[in-house]
Tab-separated table of C-alpha atoms and ligand atoms in Angstrom:
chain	number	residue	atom	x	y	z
A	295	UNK	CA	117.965	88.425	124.520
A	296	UNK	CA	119.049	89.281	120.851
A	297	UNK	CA	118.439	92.367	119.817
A	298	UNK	CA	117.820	92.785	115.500
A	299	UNK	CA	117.114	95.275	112.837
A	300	UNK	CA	113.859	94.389	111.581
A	301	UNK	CA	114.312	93.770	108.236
A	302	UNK	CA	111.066	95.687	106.657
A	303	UNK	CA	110.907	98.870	108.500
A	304	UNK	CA	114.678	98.713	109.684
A	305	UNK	CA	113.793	99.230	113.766
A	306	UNK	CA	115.539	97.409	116.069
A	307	UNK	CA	113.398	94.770	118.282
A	308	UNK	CA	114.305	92.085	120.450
A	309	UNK	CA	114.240	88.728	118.311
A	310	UNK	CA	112.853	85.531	119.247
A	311	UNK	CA	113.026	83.393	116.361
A	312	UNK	CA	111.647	82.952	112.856
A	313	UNK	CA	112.379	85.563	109.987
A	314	UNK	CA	114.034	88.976	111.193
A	315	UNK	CA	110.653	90.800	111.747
A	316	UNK	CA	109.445	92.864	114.505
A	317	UNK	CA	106.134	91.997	116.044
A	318	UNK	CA	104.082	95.271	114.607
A	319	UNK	CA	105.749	94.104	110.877
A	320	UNK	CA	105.016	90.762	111.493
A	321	UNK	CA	101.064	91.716	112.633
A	322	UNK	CA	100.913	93.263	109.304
A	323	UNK	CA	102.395	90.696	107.324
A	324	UNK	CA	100.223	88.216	108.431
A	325	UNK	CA	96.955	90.725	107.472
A	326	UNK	CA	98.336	91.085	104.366
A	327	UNK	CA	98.564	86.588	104.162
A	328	UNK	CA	94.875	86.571	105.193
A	329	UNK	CA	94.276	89.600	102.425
A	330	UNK	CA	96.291	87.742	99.470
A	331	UNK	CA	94.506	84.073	100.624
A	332	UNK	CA	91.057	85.743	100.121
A	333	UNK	CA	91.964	87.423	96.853
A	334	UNK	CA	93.184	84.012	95.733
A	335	UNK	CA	89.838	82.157	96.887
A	336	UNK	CA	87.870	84.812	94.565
A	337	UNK	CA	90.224	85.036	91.566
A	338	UNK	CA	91.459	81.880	90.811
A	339	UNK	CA	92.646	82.213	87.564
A	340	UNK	CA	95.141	85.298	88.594
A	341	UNK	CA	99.114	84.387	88.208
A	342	UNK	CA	101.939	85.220	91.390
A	343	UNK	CA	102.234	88.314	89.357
A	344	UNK	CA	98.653	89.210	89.337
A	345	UNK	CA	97.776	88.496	92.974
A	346	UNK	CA	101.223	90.270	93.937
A	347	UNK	CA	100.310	93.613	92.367
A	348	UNK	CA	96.740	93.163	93.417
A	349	UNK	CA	97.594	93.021	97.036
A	350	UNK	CA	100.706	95.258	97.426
A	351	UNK	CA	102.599	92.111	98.249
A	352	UNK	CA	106.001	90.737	96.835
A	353	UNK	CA	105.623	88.207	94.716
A	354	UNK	CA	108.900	86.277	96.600
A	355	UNK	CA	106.802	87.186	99.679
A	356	UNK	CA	103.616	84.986	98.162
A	357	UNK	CA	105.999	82.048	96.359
A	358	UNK	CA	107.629	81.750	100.252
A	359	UNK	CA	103.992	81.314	101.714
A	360	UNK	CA	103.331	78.261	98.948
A	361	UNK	CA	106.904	77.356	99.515
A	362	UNK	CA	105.674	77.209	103.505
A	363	UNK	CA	102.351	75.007	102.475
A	364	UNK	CA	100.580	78.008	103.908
A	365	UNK	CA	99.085	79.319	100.738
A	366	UNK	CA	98.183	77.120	97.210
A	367	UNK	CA	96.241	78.353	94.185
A	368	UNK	CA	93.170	75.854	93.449
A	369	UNK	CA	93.618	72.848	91.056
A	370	UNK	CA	91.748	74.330	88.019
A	371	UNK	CA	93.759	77.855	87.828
A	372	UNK	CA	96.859	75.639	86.518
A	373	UNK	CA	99.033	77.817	88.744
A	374	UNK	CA	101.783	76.765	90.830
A	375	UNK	CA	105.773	77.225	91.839
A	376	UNK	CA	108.691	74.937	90.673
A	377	UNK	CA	109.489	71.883	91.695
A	378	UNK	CA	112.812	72.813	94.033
A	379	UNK	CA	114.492	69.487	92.656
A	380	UNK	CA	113.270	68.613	88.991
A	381	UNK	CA	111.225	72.153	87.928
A	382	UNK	CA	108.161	70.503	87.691
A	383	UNK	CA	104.924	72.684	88.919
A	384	UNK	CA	103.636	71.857	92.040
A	385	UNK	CA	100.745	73.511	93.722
A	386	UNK	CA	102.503	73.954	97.438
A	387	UNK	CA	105.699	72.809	99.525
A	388	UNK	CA	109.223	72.418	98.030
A	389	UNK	CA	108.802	69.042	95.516
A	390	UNK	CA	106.933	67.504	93.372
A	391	UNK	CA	105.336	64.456	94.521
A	392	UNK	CA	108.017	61.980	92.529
A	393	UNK	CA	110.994	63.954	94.089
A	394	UNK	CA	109.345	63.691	97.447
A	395	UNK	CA	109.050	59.633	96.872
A	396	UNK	CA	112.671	59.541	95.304
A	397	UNK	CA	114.085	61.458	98.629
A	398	UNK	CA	111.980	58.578	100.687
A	399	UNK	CA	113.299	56.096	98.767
A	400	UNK	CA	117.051	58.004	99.677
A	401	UNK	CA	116.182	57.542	102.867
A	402	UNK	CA	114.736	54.250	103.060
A	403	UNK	CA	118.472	53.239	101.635
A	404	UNK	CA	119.690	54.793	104.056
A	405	UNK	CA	118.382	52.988	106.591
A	406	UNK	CA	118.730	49.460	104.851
A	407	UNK	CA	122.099	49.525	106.455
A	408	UNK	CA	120.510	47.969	109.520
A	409	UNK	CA	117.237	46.502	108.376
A	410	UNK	CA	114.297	47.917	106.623
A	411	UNK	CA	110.927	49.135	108.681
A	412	UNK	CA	109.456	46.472	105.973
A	413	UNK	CA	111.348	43.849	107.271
A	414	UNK	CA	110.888	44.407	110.806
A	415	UNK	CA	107.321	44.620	110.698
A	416	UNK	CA	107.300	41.156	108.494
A	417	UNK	CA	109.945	39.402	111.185
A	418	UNK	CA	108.105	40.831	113.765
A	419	UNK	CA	104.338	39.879	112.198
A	420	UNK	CA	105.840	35.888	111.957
A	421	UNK	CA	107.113	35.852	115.516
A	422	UNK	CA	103.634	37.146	116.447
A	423	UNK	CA	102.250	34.383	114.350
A	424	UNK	CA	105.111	31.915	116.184
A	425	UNK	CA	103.156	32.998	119.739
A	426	UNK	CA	99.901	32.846	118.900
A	427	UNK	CA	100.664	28.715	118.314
B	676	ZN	ZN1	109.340	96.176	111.526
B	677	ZN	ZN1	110.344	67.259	91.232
């Protein structure tokens, strides 16, 4: 067993895993999620800013929770974070849906070495076809 310095109220705790947090700060952190989710679902058009003084809550603490897909502002309030790869605004997660496709498309590459899933399923579909004669 480890044994950590919790990082908000600096007592020591034995640590599991996740972010350095001790179970009593981590209780109220994730009061404080459900708090800044319903403030969000009845004030849409508030900014990180906003929300963050509103609820007493960083706003690192809220962009990490969108970051985490936990927490996204609704389509209309035209709020979002940046696009980890190309800036763009995206409503939740770490890229924008064309980065996202452009790091499949990295890893689809990667793959090709061998043989594409594509390709496997089409070799595999015409021996099927080859049987069923
Ligand atoms: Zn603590
Ligand atoms: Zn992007």
């Amino acid at each position: 067993m480890e044994v950590r310095t919790c990082k908000e109220c600096k007592k020591m705790f034995n640590y599991l895993a996740g972010p350095p947090i001790c179970p009593s700060c981590k209780d109220k952190l994730e009061e404080k999620f459900q708090e800044v989710k319903e403030y969000i679902r009845e004030n849409t058009h508030d900014g990180i800013t906003e929300v963050a003084q509103a609820t007493h809550v960083s706003a690192n603490q809220i962009r990490r929770w969108i970051r985490e897909e936990r927490l996204s502002f609704s389509e209309e309030s035209g709020i979002g974070i940046d696009c980890e790869s190309c800036g763009k605004m995206i409503k939740s997660g770490r890229l924008c849906q064309s980065c996202k496709d452009k790091l499949l498309g990295t890893v689809d590459n990667m793959l090709k070495g061998s043989e594409s899933i594509v390709e496997k399923k089409h070799r595999e579909a015409a021996r099927m076809r080859f049987i069923d004669k």
